[in-house]
Short mmCIF file of C-alpha atoms in Angstrom, two decimals:
data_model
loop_
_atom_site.label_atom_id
_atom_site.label_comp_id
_atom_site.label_asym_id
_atom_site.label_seq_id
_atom_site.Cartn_x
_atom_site.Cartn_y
_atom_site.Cartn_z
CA UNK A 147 88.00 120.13 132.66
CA UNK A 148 84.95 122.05 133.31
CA UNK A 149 83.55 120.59 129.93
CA UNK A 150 84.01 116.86 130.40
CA UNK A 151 80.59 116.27 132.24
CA UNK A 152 78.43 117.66 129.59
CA UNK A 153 80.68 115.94 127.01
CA UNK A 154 79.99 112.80 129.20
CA UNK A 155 76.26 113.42 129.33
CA UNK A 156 75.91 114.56 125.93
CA UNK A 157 77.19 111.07 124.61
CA UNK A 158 75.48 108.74 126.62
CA UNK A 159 71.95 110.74 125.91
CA UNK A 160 73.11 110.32 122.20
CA UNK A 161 73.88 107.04 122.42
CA UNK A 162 70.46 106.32 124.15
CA UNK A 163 69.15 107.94 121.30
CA UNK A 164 70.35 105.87 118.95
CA UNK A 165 70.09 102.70 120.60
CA UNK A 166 66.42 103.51 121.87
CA UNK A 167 64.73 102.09 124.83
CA UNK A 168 63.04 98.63 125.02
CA UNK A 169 62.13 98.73 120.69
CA UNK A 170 65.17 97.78 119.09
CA UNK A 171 66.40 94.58 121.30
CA UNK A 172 68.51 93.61 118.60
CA UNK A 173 71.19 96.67 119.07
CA UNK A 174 70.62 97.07 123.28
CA UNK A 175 70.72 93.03 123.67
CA UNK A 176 74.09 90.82 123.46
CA UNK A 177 73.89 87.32 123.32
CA UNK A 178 76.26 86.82 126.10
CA UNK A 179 76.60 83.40 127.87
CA UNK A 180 76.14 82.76 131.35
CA UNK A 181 80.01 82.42 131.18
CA UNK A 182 81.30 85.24 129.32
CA UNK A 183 79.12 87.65 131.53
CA UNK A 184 80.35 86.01 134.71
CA UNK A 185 83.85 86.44 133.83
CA UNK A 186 83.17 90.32 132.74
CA UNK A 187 83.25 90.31 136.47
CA UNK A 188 86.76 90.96 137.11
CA UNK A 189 87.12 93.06 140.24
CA UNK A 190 83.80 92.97 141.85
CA UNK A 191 83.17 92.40 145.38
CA UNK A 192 79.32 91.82 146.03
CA UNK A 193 79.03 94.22 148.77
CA UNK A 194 75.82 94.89 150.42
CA UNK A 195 73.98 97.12 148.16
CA UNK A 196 74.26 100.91 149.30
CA UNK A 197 75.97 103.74 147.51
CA UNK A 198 78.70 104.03 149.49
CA UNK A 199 82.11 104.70 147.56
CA UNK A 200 83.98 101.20 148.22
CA UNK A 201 86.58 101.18 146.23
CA UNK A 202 85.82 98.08 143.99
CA UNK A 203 88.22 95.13 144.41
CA UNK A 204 89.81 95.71 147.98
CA UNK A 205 88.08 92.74 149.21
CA UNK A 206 87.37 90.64 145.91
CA UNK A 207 89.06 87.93 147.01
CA UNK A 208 86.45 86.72 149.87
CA UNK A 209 83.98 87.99 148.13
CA UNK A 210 83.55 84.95 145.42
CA UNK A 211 79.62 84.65 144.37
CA UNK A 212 78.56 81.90 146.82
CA UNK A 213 75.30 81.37 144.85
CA UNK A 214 75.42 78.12 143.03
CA UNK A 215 72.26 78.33 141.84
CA UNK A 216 71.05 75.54 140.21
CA UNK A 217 69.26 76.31 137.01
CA UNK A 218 65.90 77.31 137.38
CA UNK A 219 66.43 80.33 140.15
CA UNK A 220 62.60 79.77 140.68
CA UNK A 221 61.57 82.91 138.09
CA UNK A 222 58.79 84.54 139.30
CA UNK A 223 55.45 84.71 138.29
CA UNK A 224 56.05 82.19 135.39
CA UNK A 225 56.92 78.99 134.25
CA UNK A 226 59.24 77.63 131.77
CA UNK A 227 63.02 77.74 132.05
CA UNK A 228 63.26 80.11 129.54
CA UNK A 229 60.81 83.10 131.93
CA UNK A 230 62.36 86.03 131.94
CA UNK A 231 63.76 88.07 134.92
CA UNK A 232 65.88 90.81 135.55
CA UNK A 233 67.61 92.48 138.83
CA UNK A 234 69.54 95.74 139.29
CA UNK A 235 73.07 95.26 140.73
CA UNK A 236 74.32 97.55 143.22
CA UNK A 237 75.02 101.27 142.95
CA UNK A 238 78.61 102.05 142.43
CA UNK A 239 80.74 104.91 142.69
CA UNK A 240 82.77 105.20 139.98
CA UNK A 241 84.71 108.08 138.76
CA UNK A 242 82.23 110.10 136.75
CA UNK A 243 79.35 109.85 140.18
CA UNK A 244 77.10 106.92 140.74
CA UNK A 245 76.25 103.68 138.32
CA UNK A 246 74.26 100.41 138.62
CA UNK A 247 73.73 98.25 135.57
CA UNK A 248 70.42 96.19 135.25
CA UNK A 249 70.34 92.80 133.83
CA UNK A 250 67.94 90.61 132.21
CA UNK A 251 68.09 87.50 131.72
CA UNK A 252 65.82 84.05 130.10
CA UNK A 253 66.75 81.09 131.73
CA UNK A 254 70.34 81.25 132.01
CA UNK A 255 70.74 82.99 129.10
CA UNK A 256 71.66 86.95 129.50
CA UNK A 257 69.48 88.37 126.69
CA UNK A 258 70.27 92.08 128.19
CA UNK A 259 72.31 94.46 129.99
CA UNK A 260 71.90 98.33 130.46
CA UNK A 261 72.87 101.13 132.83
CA UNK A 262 69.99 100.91 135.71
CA UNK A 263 71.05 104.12 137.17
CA UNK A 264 73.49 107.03 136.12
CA UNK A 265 74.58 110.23 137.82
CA UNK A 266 77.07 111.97 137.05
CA UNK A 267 76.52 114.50 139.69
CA UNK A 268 74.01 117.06 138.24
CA UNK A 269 72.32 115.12 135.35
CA UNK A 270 70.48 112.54 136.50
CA UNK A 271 70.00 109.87 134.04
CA UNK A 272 68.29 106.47 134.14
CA UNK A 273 68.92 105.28 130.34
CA UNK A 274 69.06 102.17 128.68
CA UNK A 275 72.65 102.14 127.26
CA UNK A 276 74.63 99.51 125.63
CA UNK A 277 76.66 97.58 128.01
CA UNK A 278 79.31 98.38 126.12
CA UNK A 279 79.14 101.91 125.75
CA UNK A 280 79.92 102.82 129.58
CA UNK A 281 83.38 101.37 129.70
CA UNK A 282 84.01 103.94 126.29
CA UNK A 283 81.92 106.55 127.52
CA UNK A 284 85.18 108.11 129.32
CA UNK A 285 87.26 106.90 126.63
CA UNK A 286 85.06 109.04 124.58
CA UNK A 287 85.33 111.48 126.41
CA UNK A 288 89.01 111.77 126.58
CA UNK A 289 89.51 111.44 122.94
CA UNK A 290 86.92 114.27 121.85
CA UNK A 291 89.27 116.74 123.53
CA UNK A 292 92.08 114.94 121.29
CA UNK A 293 91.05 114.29 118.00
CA UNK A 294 94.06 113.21 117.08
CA UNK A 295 94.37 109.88 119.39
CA UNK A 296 93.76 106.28 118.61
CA UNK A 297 92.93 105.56 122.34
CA UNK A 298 93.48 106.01 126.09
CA UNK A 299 96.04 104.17 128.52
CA UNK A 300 94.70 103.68 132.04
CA UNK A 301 91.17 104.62 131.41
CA UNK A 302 89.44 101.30 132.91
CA UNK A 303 88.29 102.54 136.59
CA UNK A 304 84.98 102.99 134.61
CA UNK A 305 84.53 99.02 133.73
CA UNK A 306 85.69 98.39 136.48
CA UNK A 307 82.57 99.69 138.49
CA UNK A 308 80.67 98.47 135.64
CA UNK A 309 81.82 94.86 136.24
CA UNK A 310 81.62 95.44 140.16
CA UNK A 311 78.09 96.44 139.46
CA UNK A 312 77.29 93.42 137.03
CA UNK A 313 78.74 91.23 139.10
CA UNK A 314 75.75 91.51 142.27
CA UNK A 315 73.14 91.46 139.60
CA UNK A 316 74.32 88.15 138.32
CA UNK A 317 74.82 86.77 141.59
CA UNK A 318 71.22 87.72 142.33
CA UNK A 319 69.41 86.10 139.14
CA UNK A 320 71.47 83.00 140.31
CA UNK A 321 73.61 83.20 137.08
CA UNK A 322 76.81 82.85 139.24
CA UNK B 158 95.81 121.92 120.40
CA UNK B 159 98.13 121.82 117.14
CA UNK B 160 101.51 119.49 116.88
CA UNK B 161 105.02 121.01 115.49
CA UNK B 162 105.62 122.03 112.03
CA UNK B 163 105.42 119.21 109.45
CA UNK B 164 103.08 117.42 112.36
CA UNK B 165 99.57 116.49 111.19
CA UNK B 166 97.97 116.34 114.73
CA UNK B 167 94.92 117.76 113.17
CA UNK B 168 94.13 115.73 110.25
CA UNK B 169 91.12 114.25 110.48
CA UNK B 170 92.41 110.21 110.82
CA UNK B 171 91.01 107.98 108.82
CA UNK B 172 88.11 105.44 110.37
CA UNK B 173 89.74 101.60 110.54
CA UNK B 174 87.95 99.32 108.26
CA UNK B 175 87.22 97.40 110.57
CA UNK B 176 86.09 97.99 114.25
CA UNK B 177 85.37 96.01 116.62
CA UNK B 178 84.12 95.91 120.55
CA UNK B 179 84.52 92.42 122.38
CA UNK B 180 83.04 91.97 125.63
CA UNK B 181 85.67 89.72 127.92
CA UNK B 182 88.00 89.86 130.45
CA UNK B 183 85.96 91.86 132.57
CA UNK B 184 85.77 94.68 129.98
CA UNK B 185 86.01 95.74 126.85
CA UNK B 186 88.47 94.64 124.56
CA UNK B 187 88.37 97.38 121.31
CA UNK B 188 90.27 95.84 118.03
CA UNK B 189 90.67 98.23 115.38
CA UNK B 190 91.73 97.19 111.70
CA UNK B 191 92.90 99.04 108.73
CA UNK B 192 93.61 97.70 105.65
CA UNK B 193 94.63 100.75 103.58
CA UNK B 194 91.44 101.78 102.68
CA UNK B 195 89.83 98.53 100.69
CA UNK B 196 87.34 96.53 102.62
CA UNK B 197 88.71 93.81 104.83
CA UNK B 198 88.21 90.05 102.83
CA UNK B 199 87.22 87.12 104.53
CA UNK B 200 90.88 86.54 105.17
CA UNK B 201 91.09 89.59 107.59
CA UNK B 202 87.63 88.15 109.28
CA UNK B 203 88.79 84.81 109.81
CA UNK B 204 91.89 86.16 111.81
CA UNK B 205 89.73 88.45 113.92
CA UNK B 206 87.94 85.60 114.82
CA UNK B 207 90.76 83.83 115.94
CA UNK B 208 92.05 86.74 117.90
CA UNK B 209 88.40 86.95 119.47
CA UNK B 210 88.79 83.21 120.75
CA UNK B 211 92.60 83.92 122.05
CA UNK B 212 91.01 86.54 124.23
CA UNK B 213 87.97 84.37 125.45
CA UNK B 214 90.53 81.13 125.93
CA UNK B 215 92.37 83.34 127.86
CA UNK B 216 89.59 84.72 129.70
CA UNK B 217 88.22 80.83 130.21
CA UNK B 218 91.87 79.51 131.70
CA UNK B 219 92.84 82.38 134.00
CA UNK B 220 90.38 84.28 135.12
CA UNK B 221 90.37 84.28 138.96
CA UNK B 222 86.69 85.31 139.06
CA UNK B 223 85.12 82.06 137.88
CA UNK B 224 85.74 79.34 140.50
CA UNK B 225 86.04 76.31 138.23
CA UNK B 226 88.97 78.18 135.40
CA UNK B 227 92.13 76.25 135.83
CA UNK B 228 93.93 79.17 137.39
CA UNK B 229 91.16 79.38 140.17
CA UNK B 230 91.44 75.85 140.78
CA UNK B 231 95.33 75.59 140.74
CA UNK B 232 95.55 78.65 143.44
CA UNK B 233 92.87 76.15 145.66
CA UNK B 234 95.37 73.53 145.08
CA UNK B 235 92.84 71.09 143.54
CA UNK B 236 95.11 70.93 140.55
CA UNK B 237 98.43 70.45 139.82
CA UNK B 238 100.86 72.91 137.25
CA UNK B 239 101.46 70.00 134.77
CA UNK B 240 97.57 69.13 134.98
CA UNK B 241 96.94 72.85 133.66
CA UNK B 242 96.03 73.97 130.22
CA UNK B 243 99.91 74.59 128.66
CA UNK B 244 99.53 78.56 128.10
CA UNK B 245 99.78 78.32 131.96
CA UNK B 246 102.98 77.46 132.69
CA UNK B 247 104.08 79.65 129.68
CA UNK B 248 102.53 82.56 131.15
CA UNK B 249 103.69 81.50 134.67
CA UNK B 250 107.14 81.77 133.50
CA UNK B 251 106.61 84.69 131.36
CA UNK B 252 105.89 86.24 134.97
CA UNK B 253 108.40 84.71 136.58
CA UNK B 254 111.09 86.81 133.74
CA UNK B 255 109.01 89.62 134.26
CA UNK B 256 109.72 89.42 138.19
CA UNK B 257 113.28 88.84 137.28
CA UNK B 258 113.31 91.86 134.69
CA UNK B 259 111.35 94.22 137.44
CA UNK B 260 113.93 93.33 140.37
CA UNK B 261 110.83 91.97 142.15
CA UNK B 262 108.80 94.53 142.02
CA UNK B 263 105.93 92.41 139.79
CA UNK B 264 105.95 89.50 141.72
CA UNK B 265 102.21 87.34 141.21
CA UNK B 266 103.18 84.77 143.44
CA UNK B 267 103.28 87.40 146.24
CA UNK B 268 99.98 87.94 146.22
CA UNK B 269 97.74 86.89 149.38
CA UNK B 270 95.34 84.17 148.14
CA UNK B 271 97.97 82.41 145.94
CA UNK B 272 100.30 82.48 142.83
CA UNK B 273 98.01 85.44 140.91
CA UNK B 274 99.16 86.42 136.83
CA UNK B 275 96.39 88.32 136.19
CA UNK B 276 98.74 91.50 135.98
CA UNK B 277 100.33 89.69 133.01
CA UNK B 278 97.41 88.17 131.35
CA UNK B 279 95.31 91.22 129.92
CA UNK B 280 98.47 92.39 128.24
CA UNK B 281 99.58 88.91 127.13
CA UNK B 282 96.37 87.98 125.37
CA UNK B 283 95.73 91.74 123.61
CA UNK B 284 99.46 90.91 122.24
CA UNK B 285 98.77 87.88 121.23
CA UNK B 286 95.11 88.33 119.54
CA UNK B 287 96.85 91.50 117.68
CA UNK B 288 99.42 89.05 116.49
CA UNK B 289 96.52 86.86 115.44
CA UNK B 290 95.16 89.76 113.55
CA UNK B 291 98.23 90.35 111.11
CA UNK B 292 97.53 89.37 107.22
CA UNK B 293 99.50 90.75 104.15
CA UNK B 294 96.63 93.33 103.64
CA UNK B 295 96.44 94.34 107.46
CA UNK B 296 98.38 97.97 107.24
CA UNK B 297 97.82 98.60 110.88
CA UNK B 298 95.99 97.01 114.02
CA UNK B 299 95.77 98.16 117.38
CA UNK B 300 94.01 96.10 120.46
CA UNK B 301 92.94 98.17 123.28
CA UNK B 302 91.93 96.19 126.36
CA UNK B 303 90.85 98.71 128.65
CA UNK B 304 93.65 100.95 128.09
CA UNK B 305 96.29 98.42 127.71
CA UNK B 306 97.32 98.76 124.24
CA UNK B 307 99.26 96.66 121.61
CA UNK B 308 99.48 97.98 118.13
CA UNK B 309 101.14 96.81 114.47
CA UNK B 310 101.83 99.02 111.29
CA UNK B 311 99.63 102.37 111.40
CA UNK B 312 96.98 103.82 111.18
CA UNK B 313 97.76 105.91 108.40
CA UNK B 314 100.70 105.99 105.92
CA UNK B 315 103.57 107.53 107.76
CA UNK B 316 101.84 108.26 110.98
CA UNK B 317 102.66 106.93 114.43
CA UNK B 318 99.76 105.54 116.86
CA UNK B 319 99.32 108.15 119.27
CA UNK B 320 97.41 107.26 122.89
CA UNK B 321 96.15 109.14 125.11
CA UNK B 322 97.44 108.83 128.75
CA UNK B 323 94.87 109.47 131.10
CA UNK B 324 95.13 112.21 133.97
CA UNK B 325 94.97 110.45 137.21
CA UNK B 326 93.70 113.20 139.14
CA UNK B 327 91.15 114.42 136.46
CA UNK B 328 89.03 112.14 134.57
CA UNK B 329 88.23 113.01 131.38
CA UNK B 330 91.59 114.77 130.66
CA UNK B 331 94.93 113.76 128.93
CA UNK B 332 98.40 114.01 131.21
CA UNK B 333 99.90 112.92 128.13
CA UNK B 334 100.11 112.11 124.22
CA UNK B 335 102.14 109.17 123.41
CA UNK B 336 103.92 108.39 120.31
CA UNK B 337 103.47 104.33 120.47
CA UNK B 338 105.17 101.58 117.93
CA UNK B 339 103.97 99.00 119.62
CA UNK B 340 102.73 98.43 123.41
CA UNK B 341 101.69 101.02 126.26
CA UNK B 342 100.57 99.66 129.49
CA UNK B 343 98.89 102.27 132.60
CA UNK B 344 98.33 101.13 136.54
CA UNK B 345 97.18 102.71 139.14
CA UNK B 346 95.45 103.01 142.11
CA UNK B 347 92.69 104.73 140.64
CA UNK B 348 91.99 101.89 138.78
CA UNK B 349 90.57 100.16 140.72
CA UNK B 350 91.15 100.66 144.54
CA UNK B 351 94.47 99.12 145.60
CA UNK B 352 94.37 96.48 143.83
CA UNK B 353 98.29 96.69 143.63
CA UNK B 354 100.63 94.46 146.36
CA UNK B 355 103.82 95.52 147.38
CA UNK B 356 105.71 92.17 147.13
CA UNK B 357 108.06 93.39 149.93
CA UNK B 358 105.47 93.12 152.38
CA UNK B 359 102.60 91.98 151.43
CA UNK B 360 100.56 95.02 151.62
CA UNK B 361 98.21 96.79 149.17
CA UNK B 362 100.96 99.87 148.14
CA UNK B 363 100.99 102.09 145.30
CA UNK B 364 103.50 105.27 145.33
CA UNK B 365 102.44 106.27 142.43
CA UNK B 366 99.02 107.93 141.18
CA UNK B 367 99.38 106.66 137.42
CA UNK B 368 102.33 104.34 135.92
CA UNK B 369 102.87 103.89 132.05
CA UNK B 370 105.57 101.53 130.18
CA UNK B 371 105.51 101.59 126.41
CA UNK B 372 107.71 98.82 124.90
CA UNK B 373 107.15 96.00 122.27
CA UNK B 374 105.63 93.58 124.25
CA UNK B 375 102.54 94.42 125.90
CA UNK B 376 102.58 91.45 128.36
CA UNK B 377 105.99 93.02 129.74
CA UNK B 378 104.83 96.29 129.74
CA UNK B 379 101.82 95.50 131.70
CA UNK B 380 104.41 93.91 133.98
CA UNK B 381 106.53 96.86 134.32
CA UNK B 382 103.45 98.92 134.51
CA UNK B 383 102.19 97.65 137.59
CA UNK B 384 105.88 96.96 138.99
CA UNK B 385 106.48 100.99 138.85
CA UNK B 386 103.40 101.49 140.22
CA UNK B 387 104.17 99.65 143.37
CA UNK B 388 108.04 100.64 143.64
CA UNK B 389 107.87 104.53 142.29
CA UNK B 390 111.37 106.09 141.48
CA UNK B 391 113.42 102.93 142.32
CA UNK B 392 111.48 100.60 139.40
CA UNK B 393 111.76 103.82 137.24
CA UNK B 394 115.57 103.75 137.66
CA UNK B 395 115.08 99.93 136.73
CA UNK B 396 112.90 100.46 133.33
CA UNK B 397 115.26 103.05 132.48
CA UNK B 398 118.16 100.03 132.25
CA UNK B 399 115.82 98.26 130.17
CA UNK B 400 116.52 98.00 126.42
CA UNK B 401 112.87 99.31 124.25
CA UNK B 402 111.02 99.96 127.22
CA UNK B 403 110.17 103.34 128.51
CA UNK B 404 108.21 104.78 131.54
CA UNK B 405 106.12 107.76 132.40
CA UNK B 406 104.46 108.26 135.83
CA UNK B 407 102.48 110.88 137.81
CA UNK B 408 103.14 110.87 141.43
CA UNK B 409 100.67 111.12 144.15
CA UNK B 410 101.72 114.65 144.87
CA UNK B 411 100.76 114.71 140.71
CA UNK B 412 104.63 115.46 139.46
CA UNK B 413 105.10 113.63 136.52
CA UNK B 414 108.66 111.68 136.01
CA UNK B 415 109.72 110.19 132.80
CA UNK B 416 112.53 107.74 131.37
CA UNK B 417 115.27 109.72 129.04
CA UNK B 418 113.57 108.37 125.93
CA UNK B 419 109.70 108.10 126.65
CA UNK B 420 107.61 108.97 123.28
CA UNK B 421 106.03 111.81 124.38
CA UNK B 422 104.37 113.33 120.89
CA UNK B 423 105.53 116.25 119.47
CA UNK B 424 104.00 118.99 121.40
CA UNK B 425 103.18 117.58 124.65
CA UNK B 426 104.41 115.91 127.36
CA UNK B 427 104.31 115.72 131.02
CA UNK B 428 103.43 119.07 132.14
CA UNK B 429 103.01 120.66 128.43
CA UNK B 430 100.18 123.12 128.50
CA UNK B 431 98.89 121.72 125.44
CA UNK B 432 97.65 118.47 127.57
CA UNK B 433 97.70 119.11 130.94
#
């Protein structure tokens, strides 16, 4: 038990490691479409952003995106549909401590997603991770105690911030 | 942590030939292929391909979260059942057994907002892309959608899939190993808030801190999963009627409750020292 943060910490500063900052856009980015990445939102509600611990979901159903942005969400500073732009979506508490996820996006295109902000209450860590890595960052976790597993049941209160999180930075780059 | 004699808990498992991480459904969906150690052939591509587009159709037609899916739609009443994709009314009455087979207990059209399957769905499509997976070379695949698991063969000759459960009330820790032959299904409340209705009235309700079915149907399981964590000891009592399905669960008071016959793996359980 007392382990599990620094095997938490350990990974995702490995990962970000490996994965690098900004330089290697071909293993941080995902071609995602607008679609896919608005359905990865499963249980967020876009609450106001603050870093309060609202459980994610309680009020999802009222809490359906109301942007309808049309295509161009005016990008600032530049012209072009395909200008780049990028917002941070709200802190989240999730089990581990705090998360937000930053996306960035060309046109409507999401060209990349990473962890804005991570704390998992002693480590502070702002780290470009693959958006795929925090959902199996617990699962990770769990099976290093157990090398003997294949994977973890009802390990998915970690996506489930991530998506909550994903969710109000789509809504604010008008992606939906 | 070691299993009983003749176990090989410790033997370093071999790495699946093919591994995968799809981004859908609101998470991320893990496939993992082995083909008994030669390199997966275009064949075994092809199918993982198809079982990527199962779980994106799936995502596409149900998921509550975009407004204009036909599930989103046909809960606002704009459409009509028989004007919905087909896999919707087969997965509506796939629900509809599963409220039948959990005494009410899973009941989607009990929740506020509308007729809701989404409990069903993860499981249903994971089952059905790992069925999508299966060639002649394919000697074991397992499809992990955020801890909803459905599994085939093995991943090693003679050796069971064993998952994790995780601890409710300790993140990062195991309350249990599980010996699984083919599905294993968690809910809870830590989840994802209460997310969970009690049919009965209506209410968010969970008596449970963590509820796990193993089975050989993962859509069912997920079911059952979710039904036990609403009803407690009374849907327990129910699973335990049920032929091939088995339940674990971890009160909110953290005692842990089993069915007669739940997998445990050799050397731990609920409460073994070994996990817990």
């Amino acid at each position: 038990m007392r382990r599990t943060p620094i095997v938490l910490a350990a990974t995702a500063a490995g990962l970000a490691g490996v994965l690098g900052f900004h330089t290697k856009p071909a293993h941080i980015s995902f071609g995602v479409s607008s679609g896919t990445a608005t359905g990865a939102a499963a249980t967020g509600a876009s609450s106001p952003a603050s870093t309060s611990g609202a459980s994610a979901g309680t009020s999802s159903k009222a809490a359906t995106p109301t942007t309808t942005a049309p295509a161009h969400a005016s990008p600032p500073a530049s012209a072009g549909a395909s200008a780049t732009r990028t917002a941070t979506g709200v802190v989240v508490n999730y089990n581990y401590g705090l998360m937000s996820v930053k996306v960035t996006a060309s046109g409507k295109k999401i060209t990349h997603v990473s962890i804005a902000m991570l704390d998992d209450g002693g480590n502070s860590l702002s780290q470009s991770i693959d958006q795929q890595s925090i959902p199996l960052l617990e699962q990770q976790a769990l099976q290093a105690q157990s090398g003997s597993i294949q994977g973890v049941s009802g390990a998915s209160y970690t996506s489930a911030g991530f998506a909550q999180s994903l969710q109000s930075a789509l809504s604010k780059l008008g992606l939906k | 942590m070691s299993g009983g004699p003749g176990e090989r808990a410790d033997a370093p498992w071999p790495a699946p030939e093919v591994h995968r991480l799809e981004q859908v459904m609101g998470t991320v969906v893990v496939i993992d292929l082995y083909t008994g150690g030669e390199p997966a052939t275009a064949e075994e591509y092809r199918h993982l391909a198809q079982a990527r587009a199962i779980l994106h159709r799936a995502d596409a037609v149900f998921s509550t979260w975009k407004p204009d899916s036909p599930v989103s739609r046909l809960r606002r009443g704009e459409i009509e059942l028989g004007e919905a994709p087909p896999e919707v009314r087969e997965v509506l009455e796939l629900c509809a057994a599963a409220r039948d087979a959990s005494h009410g207990w899973f009941d989607p059209w009990a929740i506020p907002g509308g007729v809701d399957p989404t409990g069903y769905v993860k499981g249903w499509a994971a089952q059905r892309a790992l069925d999508a997976l299966l060639t002649s070379r394919v000697t074991g695949a397992l499809v992990n959608a955020a801890g909803d698991i459905a599994c085939h063969g093995s991943p090693a000759p003679g050796a069971p899939w064993r998952i994790g459960v995780a601890d409710p009330a300790s993140p990062g820790r195991l309350a249990a190993v599980v010996d699984v032959a083919g599905a294993i299904a968690t809910s809870g409340t830590y989840e994802r808030g209460a997310h969970l209705f009690d049919p009965r009235t209506g209410a968010p309700a969970s008596r449970v801190a963590s509820a796990t079915v193993t089975g050989p149907e993962l859509g069912l399981a997920d079911a059952l999963a979710t039904a036990l964590a609403v009803g407690g000891a009374e849907a327990l009592e129910l699973v335990e009627s049920l032929d091939s399905y088995e339940a674990f669960m971890i009160g909110t008071d953290g005692a842990p409750t089993a069915t007669a016959r739940f997998p445990f793996a050799a050397g731990t359980g609920a409460g073994s020292p070994g996990v817990a």
